[in-house]
């Protein structure tokens, strides 16, 4: 077993870091290096966060809410897998469902407070598509 620079055995974080490194090597270095996707021949660059000092709070909230929404959706999918597998008691299912509903409600409230929609949180990652899956 190999050890890292701190003398620890390799762990899950090392595996994730290695996978991310391999994935980033597959990405083009610049937008002009990527092949055009079908149906997007004249598409301009993806919108970026505005660094205007007047909107910095809203932009930061948008980024934070995007990350929270991504994590909420991942937790929801994991919860559904656990329910389907029968890993949870009925009480745990109820509590988990209520918690996810409250989190979604708070997300909608925060979006409204900062004049954002849930769709505004779905960042365009260029050739990779959007960050969040399409609404079902």
PDB file of N, CA, C and O in Angstrom, residues 60-106:
ATOM      1  N   UNK A  60     -22.603  35.856  -5.481  1.00  0.00           N
ATOM      2  CA  UNK A  60     -22.106  34.890  -4.498  1.00  0.00           C
ATOM      3  C   UNK A  60     -23.244  33.997  -4.008  1.00  0.00           C
ATOM      4  O   UNK A  60     -23.084  32.776  -3.911  1.00  0.00           O
ATOM      5  N   UNK A  61     -24.395  34.597  -3.748  1.00  0.00           N
ATOM      6  CA  UNK A  61     -25.567  33.812  -3.334  1.00  0.00           C
ATOM      7  C   UNK A  61     -25.945  32.830  -4.435  1.00  0.00           C
ATOM      8  O   UNK A  61     -26.275  31.670  -4.162  1.00  0.00           O
ATOM      9  N   UNK A  62     -25.882  33.271  -5.682  1.00  0.00           N
ATOM     10  CA  UNK A  62     -26.220  32.392  -6.810  1.00  0.00           C
ATOM     11  C   UNK A  62     -25.290  31.177  -6.834  1.00  0.00           C
ATOM     12  O   UNK A  62     -25.739  30.044  -6.997  1.00  0.00           O
ATOM     13  N   UNK A  63     -24.007  31.415  -6.639  1.00  0.00           N
ATOM     14  CA  UNK A  63     -23.039  30.317  -6.635  1.00  0.00           C
ATOM     15  C   UNK A  63     -23.278  29.371  -5.462  1.00  0.00           C
ATOM     16  O   UNK A  63     -23.308  28.147  -5.630  1.00  0.00           O
ATOM     17  N   UNK A  64     -23.500  29.915  -4.277  1.00  0.00           N
ATOM     18  CA  UNK A  64     -23.735  29.091  -3.084  1.00  0.00           C
ATOM     19  C   UNK A  64     -25.024  28.282  -3.249  1.00  0.00           C
ATOM     20  O   UNK A  64     -25.064  27.081  -2.977  1.00  0.00           O
ATOM     21  N   UNK A  65     -26.099  28.947  -3.713  1.00  0.00           N
ATOM     22  CA  UNK A  65     -27.364  28.244  -3.901  1.00  0.00           C
ATOM     23  C   UNK A  65     -27.251  27.162  -4.971  1.00  0.00           C
ATOM     24  O   UNK A  65     -27.886  26.115  -4.867  1.00  0.00           O
ATOM     25  N   UNK A  66     -26.438  27.404  -5.980  1.00  0.00           N
ATOM     26  CA  UNK A  66     -26.218  26.387  -7.010  1.00  0.00           C
ATOM     27  C   UNK A  66     -25.591  25.139  -6.395  1.00  0.00           C
ATOM     28  O   UNK A  66     -26.023  24.010  -6.653  1.00  0.00           O
ATOM     29  N   UNK A  67     -24.588  25.333  -5.563  1.00  0.00           N
ATOM     30  CA  UNK A  67     -23.935  24.190  -4.910  1.00  0.00           C
ATOM     31  C   UNK A  67     -24.891  23.479  -3.953  1.00  0.00           C
ATOM     32  O   UNK A  67     -24.934  22.247  -3.911  1.00  0.00           O
ATOM     33  N   UNK A  68     -25.676  24.246  -3.208  1.00  0.00           N
ATOM     34  CA  UNK A  68     -26.637  23.644  -2.284  1.00  0.00           C
ATOM     35  C   UNK A  68     -27.690  22.853  -3.063  1.00  0.00           C
ATOM     36  O   UNK A  68     -28.067  21.745  -2.673  1.00  0.00           O
ATOM     37  N   UNK A  69     -28.173  23.408  -4.182  1.00  0.00           N
ATOM     38  CA  UNK A  69     -29.175  22.705  -4.992  1.00  0.00           C
ATOM     39  C   UNK A  69     -28.600  21.419  -5.575  1.00  0.00           C
ATOM     40  O   UNK A  69     -29.272  20.382  -5.607  1.00  0.00           O
ATOM     41  N   UNK A  70     -27.357  21.453  -6.019  1.00  0.00           N
ATOM     42  CA  UNK A  70     -26.718  20.246  -6.533  1.00  0.00           C
ATOM     43  C   UNK A  70     -26.649  19.181  -5.433  1.00  0.00           C
ATOM     44  O   UNK A  70     -27.020  18.024  -5.658  1.00  0.00           O
ATOM     45  N   UNK A  71     -26.235  19.572  -4.245  1.00  0.00           N
ATOM     46  CA  UNK A  71     -26.156  18.619  -3.136  1.00  0.00           C
ATOM     47  C   UNK A  71     -27.539  18.117  -2.741  1.00  0.00           C
ATOM     48  O   UNK A  71     -27.716  16.939  -2.425  1.00  0.00           O
ATOM     49  N   UNK A  72     -28.547  18.998  -2.754  1.00  0.00           N
ATOM     50  CA  UNK A  72     -29.917  18.591  -2.415  1.00  0.00           C
ATOM     51  C   UNK A  72     -30.416  17.537  -3.395  1.00  0.00           C
ATOM     52  O   UNK A  72     -30.983  16.522  -2.996  1.00  0.00           O
ATOM     53  N   UNK A  73     -30.157  17.756  -4.682  1.00  0.00           N
ATOM     54  CA  UNK A  73     -30.595  16.783  -5.679  1.00  0.00           C
ATOM     55  C   UNK A  73     -29.864  15.454  -5.523  1.00  0.00           C
ATOM     56  O   UNK A  73     -30.460  14.383  -5.678  1.00  0.00           O
ATOM     57  N   UNK A  74     -28.586  15.506  -5.212  1.00  0.00           N
ATOM     58  CA  UNK A  74     -27.828  14.265  -4.988  1.00  0.00           C
ATOM     59  C   UNK A  74     -28.359  13.520  -3.758  1.00  0.00           C
ATOM     60  O   UNK A  74     -28.514  12.299  -3.793  1.00  0.00           O
ATOM     61  N   UNK A  75     -28.654  14.255  -2.684  1.00  0.00           N
ATOM     62  CA  UNK A  75     -29.204  13.625  -1.480  1.00  0.00           C
ATOM     63  C   UNK A  75     -30.575  13.020  -1.773  1.00  0.00           C
ATOM     64  O   UNK A  75     -30.897  11.934  -1.276  1.00  0.00           O
ATOM     65  N   UNK A  76     -31.372  13.717  -2.564  1.00  0.00           N
ATOM     66  CA  UNK A  76     -32.703  13.213  -2.909  1.00  0.00           C
ATOM     67  C   UNK A  76     -32.600  11.901  -3.696  1.00  0.00           C
ATOM     68  O   UNK A  76     -33.315  10.939  -3.415  1.00  0.00           O
ATOM     69  N   UNK A  77     -31.684  11.849  -4.644  1.00  0.00           N
ATOM     70  CA  UNK A  77     -31.501  10.616  -5.418  1.00  0.00           C
ATOM     71  C   UNK A  77     -31.021   9.465  -4.538  1.00  0.00           C
ATOM     72  O   UNK A  77     -31.476   8.331  -4.674  1.00  0.00           O
ATOM     73  N   UNK A  78     -30.098   9.771  -3.632  1.00  0.00           N
ATOM     74  CA  UNK A  78     -29.599   8.738  -2.728  1.00  0.00           C
ATOM     75  C   UNK A  78     -30.719   8.249  -1.815  1.00  0.00           C
ATOM     76  O   UNK A  78     -30.842   7.053  -1.557  1.00  0.00           O
ATOM     77  N   UNK A  79     -31.544   9.175  -1.346  1.00  0.00           N
ATOM     78  CA  UNK A  79     -32.661   8.797  -0.487  1.00  0.00           C
ATOM     79  C   UNK A  79     -33.625   7.884  -1.236  1.00  0.00           C
ATOM     80  O   UNK A  79     -34.091   6.875  -0.679  1.00  0.00           O
ATOM     81  N   UNK A  80     -33.921   8.204  -2.488  1.00  0.00           N
ATOM     82  CA  UNK A  80     -34.813   7.355  -3.285  1.00  0.00           C
ATOM     83  C   UNK A  80     -34.224   5.963  -3.487  1.00  0.00           C
ATOM     84  O   UNK A  80     -34.937   4.961  -3.419  1.00  0.00           O
ATOM     85  N   UNK A  81     -32.913   5.894  -3.701  1.00  0.00           N
ATOM     86  CA  UNK A  81     -32.267   4.581  -3.845  1.00  0.00           C
ATOM     87  C   UNK A  81     -32.403   3.773  -2.564  1.00  0.00           C
ATOM     88  O   UNK A  81     -32.673   2.574  -2.600  1.00  0.00           O
ATOM     89  N   UNK A  82     -32.210   4.439  -1.427  1.00  0.00           N
ATOM     90  CA  UNK A  82     -32.308   3.735  -0.146  1.00  0.00           C
ATOM     91  C   UNK A  82     -33.731   3.293   0.142  1.00  0.00           C
ATOM     92  O   UNK A  82     -33.948   2.210   0.687  1.00  0.00           O
ATOM     93  N   UNK A  83     -34.707   4.121  -0.236  1.00  0.00           N
ATOM     94  CA  UNK A  83     -36.111   3.743  -0.046  1.00  0.00           C
ATOM     95  C   UNK A  83     -36.431   2.544  -0.929  1.00  0.00           C
ATOM     96  O   UNK A  83     -37.043   1.568  -0.477  1.00  0.00           O
ATOM     97  N   UNK A  84     -36.014   2.594  -2.193  1.00  0.00           N
ATOM     98  CA  UNK A  84     -36.266   1.484  -3.119  1.00  0.00           C
ATOM     99  C   UNK A  84     -35.603   0.185  -2.653  1.00  0.00           C
ATOM    100  O   UNK A  84     -36.144  -0.894  -2.849  1.00  0.00           O
ATOM    101  N   UNK A  85     -34.440   0.325  -2.025  1.00  0.00           N
ATOM    102  CA  UNK A  85     -33.722  -0.862  -1.545  1.00  0.00           C
ATOM    103  C   UNK A  85     -34.276  -1.358  -0.213  1.00  0.00           C
ATOM    104  O   UNK A  85     -33.908  -2.445   0.244  1.00  0.00           O
ATOM    105  N   UNK A  86     -35.137  -0.573   0.431  1.00  0.00           N
ATOM    106  CA  UNK A  86     -35.702  -0.977   1.717  1.00  0.00           C
ATOM    107  C   UNK A  86     -34.749  -0.804   2.876  1.00  0.00           C
ATOM    108  O   UNK A  86     -34.899  -1.466   3.911  1.00  0.00           O
ATOM    109  N   UNK A  87     -33.763   0.089   2.744  1.00  0.00           N
ATOM    110  CA  UNK A  87     -32.760   0.305   3.798  1.00  0.00           C
ATOM    111  C   UNK A  87     -33.262   1.164   4.949  1.00  0.00           C
ATOM    112  O   UNK A  87     -32.599   1.250   5.978  1.00  0.00           O
ATOM    113  N   UNK A  88     -34.402   1.834   4.774  1.00  0.00           N
ATOM    114  CA  UNK A  88     -34.874   2.784   5.779  1.00  0.00           C
ATOM    115  C   UNK A  88     -36.160   2.299   6.437  1.00  0.00           C
ATOM    116  O   UNK A  88     -36.981   1.647   5.792  1.00  0.00           O
ATOM    117  N   UNK A  89     -36.324   2.673   7.698  1.00  0.00           N
ATOM    118  CA  UNK A  89     -37.595   2.386   8.365  1.00  0.00           C
ATOM    119  C   UNK A  89     -38.613   3.406   7.869  1.00  0.00           C
ATOM    120  O   UNK A  89     -38.258   4.421   7.265  1.00  0.00           O
ATOM    121  N   UNK A  90     -39.871   3.141   8.154  1.00  0.00           N
ATOM    122  CA  UNK A  90     -40.926   4.065   7.727  1.00  0.00           C
ATOM    123  C   UNK A  90     -40.732   5.442   8.365  1.00  0.00           C
ATOM    124  O   UNK A  90     -40.923   6.473   7.716  1.00  0.00           O
ATOM    125  N   UNK A  91     -40.313   5.466   9.622  1.00  0.00           N
ATOM    126  CA  UNK A  91     -40.073   6.741  10.319  1.00  0.00           C
ATOM    127  C   UNK A  91     -38.925   7.511   9.652  1.00  0.00           C
ATOM    128  O   UNK A  91     -39.000   8.723   9.463  1.00  0.00           O
ATOM    129  N   UNK A  92     -37.851   6.799   9.297  1.00  0.00           N
ATOM    130  CA  UNK A  92     -36.723   7.445   8.632  1.00  0.00           C
ATOM    131  C   UNK A  92     -37.132   7.999   7.269  1.00  0.00           C
ATOM    132  O   UNK A  92     -36.713   9.089   6.882  1.00  0.00           O
ATOM    133  N   UNK A  93     -37.954   7.245   6.544  1.00  0.00           N
ATOM    134  CA  UNK A  93     -38.434   7.717   5.247  1.00  0.00           C
ATOM    135  C   UNK A  93     -39.232   9.011   5.404  1.00  0.00           C
ATOM    136  O   UNK A  93     -39.045   9.950   4.639  1.00  0.00           O
ATOM    137  N   UNK A  94     -40.120   9.038   6.398  1.00  0.00           N
ATOM    138  CA  UNK A  94     -40.947  10.232   6.629  1.00  0.00           C
ATOM    139  C   UNK A  94     -40.079  11.432   6.995  1.00  0.00           C
ATOM    140  O   UNK A  94     -40.269  12.528   6.488  1.00  0.00           O
ATOM    141  N   UNK A  95     -39.130  11.213   7.881  1.00  0.00           N
ATOM    142  CA  UNK A  95     -38.255  12.303   8.329  1.00  0.00           C
ATOM    143  C   UNK A  95     -37.393  12.819   7.178  1.00  0.00           C
ATOM    144  O   UNK A  95     -37.231  14.024   6.996  1.00  0.00           O
ATOM    145  N   UNK A  96     -36.865  11.900   6.398  1.00  0.00           N
ATOM    146  CA  UNK A  96     -36.036  12.272   5.256  1.00  0.00           C
ATOM    147  C   UNK A  96     -36.860  13.041   4.215  1.00  0.00           C
ATOM    148  O   UNK A  96     -36.418  14.068   3.703  1.00  0.00           O
ATOM    149  N   UNK A  97     -38.056  12.559   3.936  1.00  0.00           N
ATOM    150  CA  UNK A  97     -38.921  13.241   2.979  1.00  0.00           C
ATOM    151  C   UNK A  97     -39.277  14.644   3.440  1.00  0.00           C
ATOM    152  O   UNK A  97     -39.232  15.604   2.662  1.00  0.00           O
ATOM    153  N   UNK A  98     -39.617  14.782   4.729  1.00  0.00           N
ATOM    154  CA  UNK A  98     -39.960  16.097   5.276  1.00  0.00           C
ATOM    155  C   UNK A  98     -38.757  17.041   5.218  1.00  0.00           C
ATOM    156  O   UNK A  98     -38.893  18.216   4.863  1.00  0.00           O
ATOM    157  N   UNK A  99     -37.584  16.524   5.538  1.00  0.00           N
ATOM    158  CA  UNK A  99     -36.370  17.342   5.509  1.00  0.00           C
ATOM    159  C   UNK A  99     -36.072  17.830   4.094  1.00  0.00           C
ATOM    160  O   UNK A  99     -35.757  19.012   3.889  1.00  0.00           O
ATOM    161  N   UNK A 100     -36.176  16.951   3.114  1.00  0.00           N
ATOM    162  CA  UNK A 100     -35.909  17.346   1.729  1.00  0.00           C
ATOM    163  C   UNK A 100     -36.946  18.358   1.227  1.00  0.00           C
ATOM    164  O   UNK A 100     -36.602  19.285   0.489  1.00  0.00           O
ATOM    165  N   UNK A 101     -38.193  18.206   1.650  1.00  0.00           N
ATOM    166  CA  UNK A 101     -39.224  19.166   1.252  1.00  0.00           C
ATOM    167  C   UNK A 101     -38.958  20.535   1.875  1.00  0.00           C
ATOM    168  O   UNK A 101     -39.092  21.569   1.216  1.00  0.00           O
ATOM    169  N   UNK A 102     -38.545  20.560   3.137  1.00  0.00           N
ATOM    170  CA  UNK A 102     -38.222  21.824   3.800  1.00  0.00           C
ATOM    171  C   UNK A 102     -37.029  22.485   3.124  1.00  0.00           C
ATOM    172  O   UNK A 102     -37.033  23.692   2.875  1.00  0.00           O
ATOM    173  N   UNK A 103     -36.009  21.709   2.803  1.00  0.00           N
ATOM    174  CA  UNK A 103     -34.828  22.255   2.127  1.00  0.00           C
ATOM    175  C   UNK A 103     -35.209  22.848   0.779  1.00  0.00           C
ATOM    176  O   UNK A 103     -34.772  23.948   0.428  1.00  0.00           O
ATOM    177  N   UNK A 104     -36.046  22.157   0.023  1.00  0.00           N
ATOM    178  CA  UNK A 104     -36.479  22.684  -1.277  1.00  0.00           C
ATOM    179  C   UNK A 104     -37.258  23.987  -1.084  1.00  0.00           C
ATOM    180  O   UNK A 104     -37.050  24.962  -1.812  1.00  0.00           O
ATOM    181  N   UNK A 105     -38.115  24.024  -0.092  1.00  0.00           N
ATOM    182  CA  UNK A 105     -38.901  25.225   0.195  1.00  0.00           C
ATOM    183  C   UNK A 105     -37.983  26.399   0.540  1.00  0.00           C
ATOM    184  O   UNK A 105     -38.181  27.520   0.059  1.00  0.00           O
ATOM    185  N   UNK A 106     -36.970  26.145   1.359  1.00  0.00           N
ATOM    186  CA  UNK A 106     -36.023  27.209   1.723  1.00  0.00           C
ATOM    187  C   UNK A 106     -35.228  27.679   0.508  1.00  0.00           C
ATOM    188  O   UNK A 106     -34.937  28.876   0.372  1.00  0.00           O
TER     189      UNK A 106
END
